[in-house]
Structures are given as structure tokens and as C-alpha cells.
Amino acid sequence: MGSSNKLSTDDKLLLAAIDLIAEKGYNGVSTQEIAGAAGLSEKTLFRRFGSKLNLLETAFDRYHYAEEMTRLFNEEQIVWDLHSDLQLISRTYHEIMNRNRKMIMISIKEEGNLPGFREKTQKHPRQLLEILTNYFNTMYEKGKLIHTDSELQAMSFMMMNFGAFMNNLDADGNYPTVSLEAFIMGSVQTFTRALTP
């Protein structure tokens, strides 16, 4: 993003919350610290968001991937070629997830500590599952996909990519000899081969 002067008040607060909560944990940071890091008053934080939990949940809604993934389909970036489309979907997914590493770390660390937070963070994967399921159904209708359980294939594709992301969440990675690009190319090739009539 650009300089912090160009960010809206809400974005300053949301990004400060993500940075501090990722570093110190939800209970380890105060609303006063978040507001201070954003260069704003605590009163502004409460006026805009009402609570620290609402601030965090709003950050997830604003910066997570469901909206961007939906745009892939709405802006006709999908070309209805299984191999090309799955590569685009995988690359976009990893780009967004890597950009939002701190949020993902927060969701993993804090989901058990915050009532209702898990449900909120699961909204985005559920939307992606629906988008991919619909994509596979449409590909079947177009004669470009074998008869299969579209939701199961969508879930498999998502879990495969999520696993690759989790492997690389730590700077060292558990399988450093396989690059993300090689993983995307190989996994998409396997999926394409398995699902093409």
C-alpha cells in the first residue's frame, strides 16, 4: 500500500490491529495501543468500530480473499479451460494468502479464544468452496469435466492449496525443495489430467 497518509482512517486502524495482534496476540494488545500505532485516538477507534473484536472481524472481511476470488469469475478472467483456470485460481489464492499472512496467523492462534470468531473466519473458505463447486458444475455442463462430485473436488483443490500455503507460512517451510510455482504447476496438471473427459 502507499504511504500511511493516503490510507483512510478505517484502513489505518485495521492495518494497525492486524500488525499488533499478529505480534502480541489478541489479549496482548490494547485498543489504546492499536489507535496509537494508527496515529489516531482510542475514541476514534471506538467511534468507528465499537470494539476490538469488531475491528478484528472487519479486518478479516476487508482483506480476506472471498471478494477477490469472486472478481475472478465476475470480471470474466475465467476462460473455461480447466488447466488455465485452475492455475489462475491457485496463483490468485496464494498471492492473497501470502499478502494476508498475519491475518491467517491470527485466525489460527485466536480462533479458540474469541467466541464467534471461528465462524466469522470460516465465511471466506465457505464462499470459495461454493464458487469452485459452481465452477466445476458449469465445466461439467459444458462437457469439459468428467461426472464427479463437484463439491468434493472443490474441497480437495482448496485443501491442497491451503496445505501448500501452511507449509510456507513458516519462513523455513517443511519442504523447501519444492517451490510454490512448481507445486502449482504440478498439482494443476494432476487435477486437469484426472478431471478432463
mmCIF file of C-alpha atoms in Angstrom:
data_model
loop_
_atom_site.group_PDB
_atom_site.id
_atom_site.type_symbol
_atom_site.label_atom_id
_atom_site.label_comp_id
_atom_site.label_asym_id
_atom_site.label_seq_id
_atom_site.Cartn_x
_atom_site.Cartn_y
_atom_site.Cartn_z
ATOM 1 C CA MET A 1 0.000 0.000 0.000
ATOM 2 C CA GLY A 2 1.050 3.596 -0.329
ATOM 3 C CA SER A 3 2.124 5.914 2.427
ATOM 4 C CA SER A 4 0.084 5.804 5.603
ATOM 5 C CA ASN A 5 -1.100 9.385 4.905
ATOM 6 C CA LYS A 6 -3.107 8.114 1.926
ATOM 7 C CA LEU A 7 -4.880 5.405 3.935
ATOM 8 C CA SER A 8 -8.367 6.036 5.248
ATOM 9 C CA THR A 9 -8.907 6.268 8.994
ATOM 10 C CA ASP A 10 -10.525 2.828 8.939
ATOM 11 C CA ASP A 11 -7.637 1.277 6.996
ATOM 12 C CA LYS A 12 -5.074 2.763 9.386
ATOM 13 C CA LEU A 13 -6.895 1.197 12.330
ATOM 14 C CA LEU A 14 -7.456 -2.138 10.575
ATOM 15 C CA LEU A 15 -3.826 -2.496 9.491
ATOM 16 C CA ALA A 16 -2.506 -1.438 12.911
ATOM 17 C CA ALA A 17 -4.773 -4.022 14.543
ATOM 18 C CA ILE A 18 -3.554 -6.771 12.204
ATOM 19 C CA ASP A 19 0.111 -5.909 12.820
ATOM 20 C CA LEU A 20 -0.160 -5.665 16.604
ATOM 21 C CA ILE A 21 -2.489 -8.632 17.154
ATOM 22 C CA ALA A 22 -0.280 -10.823 14.937
ATOM 23 C CA GLU A 23 2.739 -9.794 17.015
ATOM 24 C CA LYS A 24 1.282 -9.758 20.548
ATOM 25 C CA GLY A 25 -1.936 -11.765 20.365
ATOM 26 C CA TYR A 26 -5.481 -10.500 20.766
ATOM 27 C CA ASN A 27 -5.307 -10.239 24.562
ATOM 28 C CA GLY A 28 -1.754 -8.873 24.469
ATOM 29 C CA VAL A 29 -2.642 -5.595 22.788
ATOM 30 C CA SER A 30 -4.941 -2.815 23.940
ATOM 31 C CA THR A 31 -7.238 -0.619 21.889
ATOM 32 C CA GLN A 32 -5.125 2.315 23.037
ATOM 33 C CA GLU A 33 -2.008 0.698 21.506
ATOM 34 C CA ILE A 34 -3.837 -0.015 18.246
ATOM 35 C CA ALA A 35 -5.124 3.546 17.987
ATOM 36 C CA GLY A 36 -1.684 4.932 18.838
ATOM 37 C CA ALA A 37 0.014 2.801 16.181
ATOM 38 C CA ALA A 38 -2.538 4.113 13.668
ATOM 39 C CA GLY A 39 -1.807 7.692 14.740
ATOM 40 C CA LEU A 40 -5.364 8.140 15.991
ATOM 41 C CA SER A 41 -7.179 8.362 19.297
ATOM 42 C CA GLU A 42 -8.779 5.436 21.090
ATOM 43 C CA LYS A 43 -12.036 7.393 20.935
ATOM 44 C CA THR A 44 -11.834 7.287 17.115
ATOM 45 C CA LEU A 45 -11.332 3.513 17.208
ATOM 46 C CA PHE A 46 -14.452 3.029 19.332
ATOM 47 C CA ARG A 47 -16.478 5.515 17.303
ATOM 48 C CA ARG A 48 -15.595 3.683 14.060
ATOM 49 C CA PHE A 49 -15.683 0.057 15.241
ATOM 50 C CA GLY A 50 -17.250 -0.129 18.705
ATOM 51 C CA SER A 51 -14.931 -2.857 20.000
ATOM 52 C CA LYS A 52 -11.587 -4.518 19.420
ATOM 53 C CA LEU A 53 -13.327 -7.729 18.296
ATOM 54 C CA ASN A 54 -15.416 -5.859 15.726
ATOM 55 C CA LEU A 55 -12.236 -4.153 14.488
ATOM 56 C CA LEU A 56 -10.555 -7.536 14.002
ATOM 57 C CA GLU A 57 -13.608 -9.092 12.326
ATOM 58 C CA THR A 58 -13.898 -6.096 9.994
ATOM 59 C CA ALA A 59 -10.219 -6.524 9.068
ATOM 60 C CA PHE A 60 -10.924 -10.114 8.045
ATOM 61 C CA ASP A 61 -13.880 -9.079 5.934
ATOM 62 C CA ARG A 62 -11.965 -6.253 4.281
ATOM 63 C CA TYR A 63 -8.707 -8.005 3.478
ATOM 64 C CA HIS A 64 -9.508 -11.706 3.092
ATOM 65 C CA TYR A 65 -9.873 -13.454 -0.253
ATOM 66 C CA ALA A 66 -13.561 -14.144 -0.952
ATOM 67 C CA GLU A 67 -14.182 -10.819 -2.677
ATOM 68 C CA GLU A 68 -11.084 -11.030 -4.877
ATOM 69 C CA MET A 69 -11.789 -14.644 -5.816
ATOM 70 C CA THR A 70 -15.365 -13.720 -6.738
ATOM 71 C CA ARG A 71 -13.985 -10.986 -9.022
ATOM 72 C CA LEU A 72 -12.027 -13.601 -10.999
ATOM 73 C CA PHE A 73 -15.347 -15.026 -12.109
ATOM 74 C CA ASN A 74 -17.359 -11.803 -12.344
ATOM 75 C CA GLU A 75 -14.749 -9.961 -14.418
ATOM 76 C CA GLU A 76 -14.533 -12.854 -16.859
ATOM 77 C CA GLN A 77 -10.906 -13.718 -16.132
ATOM 78 C CA ILE A 78 -12.025 -17.343 -16.158
ATOM 79 C CA VAL A 79 -11.711 -18.709 -19.715
ATOM 80 C CA TRP A 80 -13.412 -22.091 -19.139
ATOM 81 C CA ASP A 81 -10.227 -24.033 -19.778
ATOM 82 C CA LEU A 82 -9.621 -26.273 -16.745
ATOM 83 C CA HIS A 83 -5.822 -26.073 -16.795
ATOM 84 C CA SER A 84 -5.629 -22.288 -17.326
ATOM 85 C CA ASP A 85 -8.404 -21.541 -14.859
ATOM 86 C CA LEU A 86 -7.025 -23.726 -12.055
ATOM 87 C CA GLN A 87 -3.598 -22.124 -12.480
ATOM 88 C CA LEU A 88 -5.166 -18.666 -12.241
ATOM 89 C CA ILE A 89 -7.233 -19.655 -9.205
ATOM 90 C CA SER A 90 -4.213 -21.223 -7.448
ATOM 91 C CA ARG A 91 -1.908 -18.290 -8.146
ATOM 92 C CA THR A 92 -4.536 -15.770 -7.036
ATOM 93 C CA TYR A 93 -5.251 -17.766 -3.876
ATOM 94 C CA HIS A 94 -1.564 -17.915 -2.906
ATOM 95 C CA GLU A 95 -0.998 -14.253 -3.752
ATOM 96 C CA ILE A 96 -3.858 -13.221 -1.461
ATOM 97 C CA MET A 97 -2.990 -15.670 1.316
ATOM 98 C CA ASN A 98 0.667 -14.612 1.332
ATOM 99 C CA ARG A 99 -0.299 -10.948 1.380
ATOM 100 C CA ASN A 100 -2.516 -11.700 4.387
ATOM 101 C CA ARG A 101 -0.129 -13.972 6.303
ATOM 102 C CA LYS A 102 -0.581 -12.036 9.525
ATOM 103 C CA MET A 103 -4.353 -12.406 9.410
ATOM 104 C CA ILE A 104 -4.055 -16.139 8.831
ATOM 105 C CA MET A 105 -1.686 -16.445 11.783
ATOM 106 C CA ILE A 106 -4.160 -14.510 13.932
ATOM 107 C CA SER A 107 -7.034 -16.769 12.902
ATOM 108 C CA ILE A 108 -5.031 -19.882 13.790
ATOM 109 C CA LYS A 109 -3.850 -18.519 17.145
ATOM 110 C CA GLU A 110 -7.019 -16.804 18.292
ATOM 111 C CA GLU A 111 -9.947 -18.879 17.000
ATOM 112 C CA GLY A 112 -10.323 -20.771 20.289
ATOM 113 C CA ASN A 113 -10.066 -17.634 22.424
ATOM 114 C CA LEU A 114 -12.728 -15.474 20.801
ATOM 115 C CA PRO A 115 -16.379 -16.559 20.821
ATOM 116 C CA GLY A 116 -17.851 -16.448 17.321
ATOM 117 C CA PHE A 117 -14.529 -15.616 15.667
ATOM 118 C CA ARG A 118 -14.095 -19.047 14.047
ATOM 119 C CA GLU A 119 -17.486 -18.742 12.350
ATOM 120 C CA LYS A 120 -16.506 -15.327 11.024
ATOM 121 C CA THR A 121 -13.165 -16.540 9.647
ATOM 122 C CA GLN A 122 -14.792 -19.587 8.027
ATOM 123 C CA LYS A 123 -17.031 -17.366 5.900
ATOM 124 C CA HIS A 124 -14.337 -16.869 3.249
ATOM 125 C CA PRO A 125 -13.374 -20.535 2.757
ATOM 126 C CA ARG A 126 -17.068 -21.428 2.554
ATOM 127 C CA GLN A 127 -17.598 -18.803 -0.145
ATOM 128 C CA LEU A 128 -14.601 -20.096 -2.088
ATOM 129 C CA LEU A 129 -15.925 -23.657 -1.787
ATOM 130 C CA GLU A 130 -19.237 -22.513 -3.258
ATOM 131 C CA ILE A 131 -17.505 -20.609 -6.087
ATOM 132 C CA LEU A 132 -15.319 -23.594 -7.007
ATOM 133 C CA THR A 133 -18.212 -26.055 -6.759
ATOM 134 C CA ASN A 134 -20.249 -23.889 -9.131
ATOM 135 C CA TYR A 135 -17.254 -23.639 -11.467
ATOM 136 C CA PHE A 136 -16.842 -27.435 -11.592
ATOM 137 C CA ASN A 137 -20.601 -27.885 -12.138
ATOM 138 C CA THR A 138 -20.518 -25.434 -15.049
ATOM 139 C CA MET A 139 -17.449 -27.135 -16.523
ATOM 140 C CA TYR A 140 -19.337 -30.454 -16.384
ATOM 141 C CA GLU A 141 -22.361 -28.885 -18.098
ATOM 142 C CA LYS A 142 -20.040 -27.584 -20.836
ATOM 143 C CA GLY A 143 -18.672 -31.112 -21.333
ATOM 144 C CA LYS A 144 -15.226 -30.084 -20.092
ATOM 145 C CA LEU A 145 -15.204 -32.081 -16.827
ATOM 146 C CA ILE A 146 -15.933 -35.714 -16.025
ATOM 147 C CA HIS A 147 -19.012 -36.613 -13.982
ATOM 148 C CA THR A 148 -17.807 -36.216 -10.396
ATOM 149 C CA ASP A 149 -18.768 -34.832 -7.012
ATOM 150 C CA SER A 150 -18.042 -31.149 -7.703
ATOM 151 C CA GLU A 151 -18.072 -30.137 -4.049
ATOM 152 C CA LEU A 152 -15.619 -32.900 -3.148
ATOM 153 C CA GLN A 153 -13.292 -31.817 -5.976
ATOM 154 C CA ALA A 154 -13.573 -28.172 -4.904
ATOM 155 C CA MET A 155 -12.768 -29.121 -1.300
ATOM 156 C CA SER A 156 -9.811 -31.249 -2.431
ATOM 157 C CA PHE A 157 -8.445 -28.398 -4.537
ATOM 158 C CA MET A 158 -8.842 -25.926 -1.671
ATOM 159 C CA MET A 159 -7.250 -28.212 0.935
ATOM 160 C CA MET A 160 -4.334 -28.970 -1.364
ATOM 161 C CA ASN A 161 -3.639 -25.255 -1.827
ATOM 162 C CA PHE A 162 -4.214 -24.461 1.852
ATOM 163 C CA GLY A 163 -1.736 -27.194 2.795
ATOM 164 C CA ALA A 164 0.866 -25.698 0.468
ATOM 165 C CA PHE A 165 0.248 -22.264 1.980
ATOM 166 C CA MET A 166 0.577 -23.634 5.526
ATOM 167 C CA ASN A 167 3.843 -25.349 4.568
ATOM 168 C CA ASN A 168 5.235 -21.982 3.505
ATOM 169 C CA LEU A 169 3.717 -19.981 6.383
ATOM 170 C CA ASP A 170 6.895 -20.569 8.336
ATOM 171 C CA ALA A 171 9.867 -18.910 6.636
ATOM 172 C CA ASP A 172 11.787 -22.211 6.580
ATOM 173 C CA GLY A 173 8.963 -24.322 5.151
ATOM 174 C CA ASN A 174 8.751 -28.047 5.709
ATOM 175 C CA TYR A 175 9.514 -28.921 2.080
ATOM 176 C CA PRO A 176 11.856 -26.166 0.889
ATOM 177 C CA THR A 177 12.994 -28.084 -2.207
ATOM 178 C CA VAL A 178 9.583 -27.663 -3.887
ATOM 179 C CA SER A 179 8.883 -24.099 -4.991
ATOM 180 C CA LEU A 180 5.361 -22.734 -4.869
ATOM 181 C CA GLU A 181 5.345 -22.318 -8.648
ATOM 182 C CA ALA A 182 6.422 -25.943 -9.168
ATOM 183 C CA PHE A 183 3.700 -27.037 -6.742
ATOM 184 C CA ILE A 184 1.036 -25.035 -8.591
ATOM 185 C CA MET A 185 2.128 -26.333 -11.997
ATOM 186 C CA GLY A 186 2.319 -29.961 -10.851
ATOM 187 C CA SER A 187 -0.881 -30.022 -8.815
ATOM 188 C CA VAL A 188 -2.917 -28.272 -11.509
ATOM 189 C CA GLN A 189 -1.557 -30.704 -14.107
ATOM 190 C CA THR A 190 -2.624 -33.646 -11.923
ATOM 191 C CA PHE A 191 -6.094 -32.182 -11.316
ATOM 192 C CA THR A 192 -6.535 -31.404 -15.005
ATOM 193 C CA ARG A 193 -5.498 -34.889 -16.065
ATOM 194 C CA ALA A 194 -7.820 -36.517 -13.516
ATOM 195 C CA LEU A 195 -10.909 -34.408 -14.277
ATOM 196 C CA THR A 196 -10.745 -33.934 -18.053
ATOM 197 C CA PRO A 197 -13.059 -36.255 -20.049
#
